[in-house]
Tab-separated table of N, CA, C and O in Angstrom:
chain	number	residue	atom	x	y	z
X	1	UNK	N	-14.568	-25.322	-5.903
X	1	UNK	CA	-14.469	-23.913	-6.169
X	1	UNK	C	-13.380	-23.327	-5.261
X	1	UNK	O	-13.401	-23.526	-4.048
X	2	UNK	N	-12.397	-22.601	-5.846
X	2	UNK	CA	-11.315	-22.050	-5.018
X	2	UNK	C	-11.817	-20.926	-4.111
X	2	UNK	O	-12.775	-20.223	-4.427
X	3	UNK	N	-11.135	-20.781	-2.986
X	3	UNK	CA	-11.486	-19.739	-2.021
X	3	UNK	C	-11.006	-18.368	-2.479
X	3	UNK	O	-10.342	-18.231	-3.508
X	4	UNK	N	-11.335	-17.354	-1.707
X	4	UNK	CA	-10.899	-15.998	-2.076
X	4	UNK	C	-9.380	-15.860	-1.958
X	4	UNK	O	-8.745	-16.496	-1.118
X	5	UNK	N	-8.826	-15.052	-2.824
X	5	UNK	CA	-7.385	-14.825	-2.786
X	5	UNK	C	-7.031	-13.977	-1.575
X	5	UNK	O	-7.722	-13.015	-1.255
X	6	UNK	N	-5.951	-14.343	-0.922
X	6	UNK	CA	-5.481	-13.555	0.220
X	6	UNK	C	-4.149	-12.921	-0.156
X	6	UNK	O	-3.309	-13.533	-0.809
X	7	UNK	N	-3.980	-11.701	0.263
X	7	UNK	CA	-2.730	-10.988	0.009
X	7	UNK	C	-1.689	-11.400	1.041
X	7	UNK	O	-2.022	-11.638	2.205
X	8	UNK	N	-0.440	-11.486	0.642
X	8	UNK	CA	0.597	-11.802	1.633
X	8	UNK	C	0.749	-10.625	2.607
X	8	UNK	O	0.482	-9.477	2.253
X	9	UNK	N	1.169	-10.910	3.819
X	9	UNK	CA	1.353	-9.813	4.778
X	9	UNK	C	2.471	-8.885	4.322
X	9	UNK	O	3.398	-9.307	3.626
X	10	UNK	N	2.391	-7.608	4.701
X	10	UNK	CA	3.457	-6.678	4.288
X	10	UNK	C	4.784	-7.038	4.929
X	10	UNK	O	4.839	-7.547	6.045
X	11	UNK	N	5.860	-6.760	4.210
X	11	UNK	CA	7.218	-7.059	4.695
X	11	UNK	C	7.815	-5.774	5.269
X	11	UNK	O	8.613	-5.101	4.634
X	12	UNK	N	7.435	-5.444	6.489
X	12	UNK	CA	7.823	-4.193	7.128
X	12	UNK	C	9.044	-4.316	8.032
X	12	UNK	O	9.383	-3.378	8.751
X	13	UNK	N	9.722	-5.423	8.000
X	13	UNK	CA	10.843	-5.657	8.913
X	13	UNK	C	12.008	-4.704	8.716
X	13	UNK	O	12.614	-4.240	9.690
X	14	UNK	N	12.337	-4.385	7.477
X	14	UNK	CA	13.486	-3.505	7.226
X	14	UNK	C	13.216	-2.089	7.731
X	14	UNK	O	14.092	-1.463	8.330
X	15	UNK	N	12.024	-1.584	7.509
X	15	UNK	CA	11.685	-0.242	7.992
X	15	UNK	C	11.668	-0.176	9.512
X	15	UNK	O	12.137	0.798	10.107
X	16	UNK	N	11.137	-1.207	10.146
X	16	UNK	CA	11.120	-1.251	11.608
X	16	UNK	C	12.539	-1.365	12.158
X	16	UNK	O	12.881	-0.716	13.153
X	17	UNK	N	13.373	-2.156	11.500
X	17	UNK	CA	14.776	-2.273	11.907
X	17	UNK	C	15.489	-0.936	11.783
X	17	UNK	O	16.260	-0.547	12.671
X	18	UNK	N	15.229	-0.210	10.705
X	18	UNK	CA	15.827	1.113	10.526
X	18	UNK	C	15.420	2.047	11.660
X	18	UNK	O	16.254	2.784	12.199
X	19	UNK	N	14.154	2.013	12.022
X	19	UNK	CA	13.678	2.889	13.098
X	19	UNK	C	14.317	2.541	14.436
X	19	UNK	O	14.798	3.429	15.153
X	20	UNK	N	14.369	1.274	14.773
X	20	UNK	CA	14.954	0.854	16.057
X	20	UNK	C	16.444	1.192	16.109
X	20	UNK	O	16.936	1.757	17.102
X	21	UNK	N	17.171	0.875	15.043
X	21	UNK	CA	18.607	1.184	15.024
X	21	UNK	C	18.844	2.695	15.041
X	21	UNK	O	19.798	3.169	15.675
X	22	UNK	N	18.005	3.450	14.356
X	22	UNK	CA	18.143	4.903	14.366
X	22	UNK	C	17.927	5.494	15.748
X	22	UNK	O	18.646	6.399	16.170
X	23	UNK	N	16.946	4.977	16.466
X	23	UNK	CA	16.695	5.455	17.835
X	23	UNK	C	17.867	5.115	18.740
X	23	UNK	O	18.333	5.952	19.524
X	24	UNK	N	18.355	3.891	18.653
X	24	UNK	CA	19.508	3.487	19.471
X	24	UNK	C	20.727	4.341	19.141
X	24	UNK	O	21.431	4.818	20.039
X	25	UNK	N	20.975	4.549	17.850
X	25	UNK	CA	22.133	5.340	17.437
X	25	UNK	C	22.035	6.770	17.945
X	25	UNK	O	23.024	7.332	18.423
X	26	UNK	N	20.868	7.364	17.856
X	26	UNK	CA	20.700	8.747	18.337
X	26	UNK	C	20.846	8.829	19.855
X	26	UNK	O	21.378	9.805	20.380
X	27	UNK	N	20.364	7.811	20.545
X	27	UNK	CA	20.414	7.842	22.004
X	27	UNK	C	21.844	7.818	22.537
X	27	UNK	O	22.127	8.434	23.568
X	28	UNK	N	22.758	7.142	21.851
X	28	UNK	CA	24.118	7.024	22.363
X	28	UNK	C	25.133	7.831	21.559
X	28	UNK	O	26.327	7.763	21.842
X	29	UNK	N	24.689	8.593	20.593
X	29	UNK	CA	25.641	9.311	19.742
X	29	UNK	C	26.346	10.465	20.459
X	29	UNK	O	27.378	10.924	19.989
X	30	UNK	N	25.823	10.908	21.578
X	30	UNK	CA	26.443	12.018	22.306
X	30	UNK	C	27.470	11.553	23.332
X	30	UNK	O	28.163	12.372	23.924
X	31	UNK	N	27.582	10.268	23.566
X	31	UNK	CA	28.526	9.725	24.540
X	31	UNK	C	29.841	9.453	23.813
X	31	UNK	O	29.879	8.636	22.894
X	32	UNK	N	30.944	10.108	24.207
X	32	UNK	CA	32.166	10.075	23.411
X	32	UNK	C	32.692	8.700	23.016
X	32	UNK	O	32.841	8.418	21.840
X	33	UNK	N	32.973	7.816	23.917
X	33	UNK	CA	33.591	6.540	23.546
X	33	UNK	C	32.547	5.563	23.007
X	33	UNK	O	32.791	4.846	22.039
X	34	UNK	N	31.382	5.569	23.612
X	34	UNK	CA	30.329	4.641	23.208
X	34	UNK	C	29.853	4.928	21.789
X	34	UNK	O	29.528	4.010	21.034
X	35	UNK	N	29.849	6.193	21.403
X	35	UNK	CA	29.333	6.539	20.079
X	35	UNK	C	30.161	5.917	18.962
X	35	UNK	O	29.623	5.563	17.918
X	36	UNK	N	31.461	5.766	19.187
X	36	UNK	CA	32.313	5.189	18.153
X	36	UNK	C	32.032	3.702	17.934
X	36	UNK	O	32.157	3.205	16.816
X	37	UNK	N	31.661	3.001	18.998
X	37	UNK	CA	31.497	1.555	18.904
X	37	UNK	C	30.048	1.102	18.826
X	37	UNK	O	29.794	-0.039	18.451
X	38	UNK	N	29.110	1.967	19.185
X	38	UNK	CA	27.695	1.590	19.146
X	38	UNK	C	26.923	2.444	18.146
X	38	UNK	O	26.229	1.919	17.277
X	39	UNK	N	27.042	3.751	18.261
X	39	UNK	CA	26.227	4.640	17.429
X	39	UNK	C	26.626	4.587	15.960
X	39	UNK	O	25.763	4.628	15.084
X	40	UNK	N	27.906	4.499	15.670
X	40	UNK	CA	28.340	4.471	14.275
X	40	UNK	C	27.834	3.211	13.554
X	40	UNK	O	27.211	3.327	12.492
X	41	UNK	N	28.052	2.014	14.099
X	41	UNK	CA	27.509	0.835	13.411
X	41	UNK	C	25.974	0.829	13.363
X	41	UNK	O	25.389	0.430	12.358
X	42	UNK	N	25.337	1.277	14.442
X	42	UNK	CA	23.874	1.311	14.439
X	42	UNK	C	23.357	2.334	13.431
X	42	UNK	O	22.353	2.093	12.758
X	43	UNK	N	24.029	3.464	13.310
X	43	UNK	CA	23.626	4.466	12.326
X	43	UNK	C	23.783	3.963	10.901
X	43	UNK	O	22.911	4.175	10.053
X	44	UNK	N	24.891	3.282	10.636
X	44	UNK	CA	25.094	2.700	9.304
X	44	UNK	C	24.031	1.640	9.031
X	44	UNK	O	23.449	1.586	7.936
X	45	UNK	N	23.759	0.814	10.016
X	45	UNK	CA	22.714	-0.204	9.862
X	45	UNK	C	21.344	0.406	9.623
X	45	UNK	O	20.556	-0.105	8.823
X	46	UNK	N	21.053	1.520	10.303
X	46	UNK	CA	19.768	2.189	10.116
X	46	UNK	C	19.627	2.734	8.706
X	46	UNK	O	18.573	2.603	8.076
X	47	UNK	N	20.686	3.339	8.188
X	47	UNK	CA	20.637	3.886	6.828
X	47	UNK	C	20.495	2.769	5.797
X	47	UNK	O	19.690	2.873	4.862
X	48	UNK	N	21.242	1.690	5.970
X	48	UNK	CA	21.155	0.565	5.030
X	48	UNK	C	19.762	-0.069	5.080
X	48	UNK	O	19.148	-0.349	4.043
X	49	UNK	N	19.249	-0.289	6.284
X	49	UNK	CA	17.914	-0.876	6.423
X	49	UNK	C	16.844	0.045	5.850
X	49	UNK	O	15.853	-0.424	5.289
X	50	UNK	N	17.047	1.359	5.975
X	50	UNK	CA	16.090	2.307	5.401
X	50	UNK	C	16.075	2.213	3.882
X	50	UNK	O	15.006	2.283	3.257
X	51	UNK	N	17.242	2.041	3.264
X	51	UNK	CA	17.282	1.871	1.812
X	51	UNK	C	16.569	0.587	1.384
X	51	UNK	O	15.824	0.577	0.403
X	52	UNK	N	16.777	-0.486	2.142
X	52	UNK	CA	16.091	-1.744	1.836
X	52	UNK	C	14.585	-1.584	2.029
X	52	UNK	O	13.776	-2.009	1.192
X	53	UNK	N	14.195	-0.939	3.122
X	53	UNK	CA	12.773	-0.702	3.379
X	53	UNK	C	12.139	0.174	2.321
X	53	UNK	O	11.002	-0.051	1.901
X	54	UNK	N	12.866	1.201	1.880
X	54	UNK	CA	12.333	2.084	0.845
X	54	UNK	C	12.140	1.331	-0.466
X	54	UNK	O	11.157	1.540	-1.173
X	55	UNK	N	13.072	0.427	-0.783
X	55	UNK	CA	12.924	-0.383	-1.984
X	55	UNK	C	11.679	-1.268	-1.886
X	55	UNK	O	10.946	-1.429	-2.861
X	56	UNK	N	11.437	-1.821	-0.710
X	56	UNK	CA	10.239	-2.640	-0.524
X	56	UNK	C	8.969	-1.798	-0.644
X	56	UNK	O	7.964	-2.272	-1.188
X	57	UNK	N	9.006	-0.571	-0.150
X	57	UNK	CA	7.848	0.321	-0.278
X	57	UNK	C	7.591	0.633	-1.746
X	57	UNK	O	6.449	0.602	-2.221
X	58	UNK	N	8.644	0.937	-2.475
X	58	UNK	CA	8.505	1.252	-3.900
X	58	UNK	C	7.964	0.063	-4.697
X	58	UNK	O	7.255	0.251	-5.687
X	59	UNK	N	8.309	-1.152	-4.273
X	59	UNK	CA	7.830	-2.354	-4.953
X	59	UNK	C	6.448	-2.788	-4.480
X	59	UNK	O	5.898	-3.758	-4.993
X	60	UNK	N	5.914	-2.105	-3.472
X	60	UNK	CA	4.564	-2.402	-3.000
X	60	UNK	C	4.446	-3.555	-2.036
X	60	UNK	O	3.345	-4.037	-1.789
X	61	UNK	N	5.544	-4.006	-1.454
X	61	UNK	CA	5.465	-5.129	-0.519
X	61	UNK	C	5.580	-4.690	0.937
X	61	UNK	O	5.441	-5.518	1.837
X	62	UNK	N	5.824	-3.404	1.186
X	62	UNK	CA	5.888	-2.877	2.551
X	62	UNK	C	4.958	-1.680	2.660
X	62	UNK	O	4.669	-1.005	1.669
X	63	UNK	N	4.510	-1.410	3.873
X	63	UNK	CA	3.527	-0.342	4.083
X	63	UNK	C	3.960	0.693	5.120
X	63	UNK	O	3.187	1.595	5.425
X	64	UNK	N	5.150	0.586	5.666
X	64	UNK	CA	5.552	1.464	6.770
X	64	UNK	C	6.502	2.566	6.287
X	64	UNK	O	7.639	2.661	6.716
X	65	UNK	N	5.999	3.436	5.457
X	65	UNK	CA	6.797	4.524	4.881
X	65	UNK	C	7.345	5.455	5.970
X	65	UNK	O	8.514	5.816	5.946
X	66	UNK	N	6.529	5.842	6.934
X	66	UNK	CA	6.965	6.783	7.968
X	66	UNK	C	8.083	6.195	8.831
X	66	UNK	O	9.058	6.887	9.154
X	67	UNK	N	7.952	4.939	9.220
X	67	UNK	CA	8.997	4.287	10.021
X	67	UNK	C	10.320	4.233	9.260
X	67	UNK	O	11.386	4.472	9.823
X	68	UNK	N	10.236	3.919	7.987
X	68	UNK	CA	11.432	3.797	7.168
X	68	UNK	C	12.136	5.137	7.018
X	68	UNK	O	13.356	5.232	7.185
X	69	UNK	N	11.373	6.176	6.729
X	69	UNK	CA	11.963	7.504	6.569
X	69	UNK	C	12.551	7.997	7.888
X	69	UNK	O	13.679	8.503	7.929
X	70	UNK	N	11.804	7.842	8.964
X	70	UNK	CA	12.287	8.289	10.272
X	70	UNK	C	13.557	7.554	10.674
X	70	UNK	O	14.505	8.161	11.190
X	71	UNK	N	13.613	6.253	10.445
X	71	UNK	CA	14.802	5.474	10.781
X	71	UNK	C	16.016	5.904	9.988
X	71	UNK	O	17.121	6.013	10.528
X	72	UNK	N	15.843	6.160	8.700
X	72	UNK	CA	16.957	6.625	7.878
X	72	UNK	C	17.463	7.983	8.304
X	72	UNK	O	18.678	8.217	8.377
X	73	UNK	N	16.547	8.882	8.617
X	73	UNK	CA	16.946	10.230	9.051
X	73	UNK	C	17.640	10.162	10.404
X	73	UNK	O	18.682	10.802	10.610
X	74	UNK	N	17.089	9.394	11.334
X	74	UNK	CA	17.723	9.267	12.651
X	74	UNK	C	19.117	8.651	12.541
X	74	UNK	O	20.049	9.075	13.229
X	75	UNK	N	19.268	7.670	11.680
X	75	UNK	CA	20.578	7.052	11.483
X	75	UNK	C	21.577	8.034	10.907
X	75	UNK	O	22.737	8.091	11.347
X	76	UNK	N	21.160	8.823	9.925
X	76	UNK	CA	22.055	9.816	9.327
X	76	UNK	C	22.429	10.905	10.329
X	76	UNK	O	23.593	11.322	10.401
X	77	UNK	N	21.468	11.354	11.117
X	77	UNK	CA	21.756	12.371	12.135
X	77	UNK	C	22.713	11.811	13.182
X	77	UNK	O	23.664	12.490	13.612
X	78	UNK	N	22.494	10.578	13.583
X	78	UNK	CA	23.386	9.957	14.569
X	78	UNK	C	24.800	9.828	14.027
X	78	UNK	O	25.772	10.041	14.769
X	79	UNK	N	24.945	9.514	12.752
X	79	UNK	CA	26.283	9.446	12.162
X	79	UNK	C	26.955	10.809	12.155
X	79	UNK	O	28.155	10.923	12.447
X	80	UNK	N	26.203	11.850	11.845
X	80	UNK	CA	26.773	13.199	11.850
X	80	UNK	C	27.184	13.617	13.257
X	80	UNK	O	28.280	14.170	13.459
X	81	UNK	N	26.339	13.350	14.237
X	81	UNK	CA	26.669	13.702	15.624
X	81	UNK	C	27.872	12.894	16.101
X	81	UNK	O	28.764	13.429	16.772
X	82	UNK	N	27.926	11.619	15.751
X	82	UNK	CA	29.064	10.781	16.131
X	82	UNK	C	30.357	11.326	15.536
X	82	UNK	O	31.398	11.369	16.214
X	83	UNK	N	30.311	11.754	14.288
X	83	UNK	CA	31.503	12.333	13.655
X	83	UNK	C	31.926	13.614	14.369
X	83	UNK	O	33.124	13.834	14.607
X	84	UNK	N	30.964	14.455	14.716
X	84	UNK	CA	31.296	15.699	15.432
X	84	UNK	C	31.875	15.410	16.815
X	84	UNK	O	32.839	16.056	17.232
X	85	UNK	N	31.285	14.465	17.517
X	85	UNK	CA	31.798	14.105	18.854
X	85	UNK	C	33.203	13.527	18.727
X	85	UNK	O	34.094	13.841	19.522
X	86	UNK	N	33.411	12.692	17.720
X	86	UNK	CA	34.743	12.114	17.516
X	86	UNK	C	35.773	13.212	17.237
X	86	UNK	O	36.864	13.212	17.801
X	87	UNK	N	35.438	14.144	16.339
X	87	UNK	CA	36.353	15.230	16.026
X	87	UNK	C	36.616	16.127	17.237
X	87	UNK	O	37.746	16.592	17.438
X	88	UNK	N	35.606	16.355	18.031
X	88	UNK	CA	35.765	17.221	19.209
X	88	UNK	C	36.632	16.566	20.285
X	88	UNK	O	37.385	17.251	20.986
X	89	UNK	N	36.533	15.265	20.420
X	89	UNK	CA	37.276	14.596	21.494
X	89	UNK	C	38.649	14.099	21.070
X	89	UNK	O	39.498	13.852	21.922
X	90	UNK	N	38.891	13.954	19.783
X	90	UNK	CA	40.167	13.428	19.313
X	90	UNK	C	41.024	14.453	18.584
X	90	UNK	O	42.033	14.109	17.991
X	91	UNK	N	40.602	15.693	18.593
X	91	UNK	CA	41.437	16.707	17.952
X	91	UNK	C	42.527	17.130	18.911
X	91	UNK	O	42.325	17.273	20.101
X	92	UNK	N	43.681	17.343	18.378
X	92	UNK	CA	44.793	17.622	19.260
X	92	UNK	C	45.247	18.984	19.112
X	92	UNK	O	45.862	19.753	19.591
């Protein structure tokens, strides 16, 4: 007689990655030179990971909706702040 069916564990890695990258991007987005080389790539990575995480949530294989949304928003905000800092420091 077969045993009870077990559900696979949720695939929450993309949402968690979005959150971590978003936090890192926001933390360094106000530093003029560092923001160009750290915050911009981390912000882009956070937004991309948030889209992947959101797709997993929509397909029912991930459960961390709040982490995914927060990471995407933090990444987008960090990109906007990085752009403003870049424009403020490189305008002639």
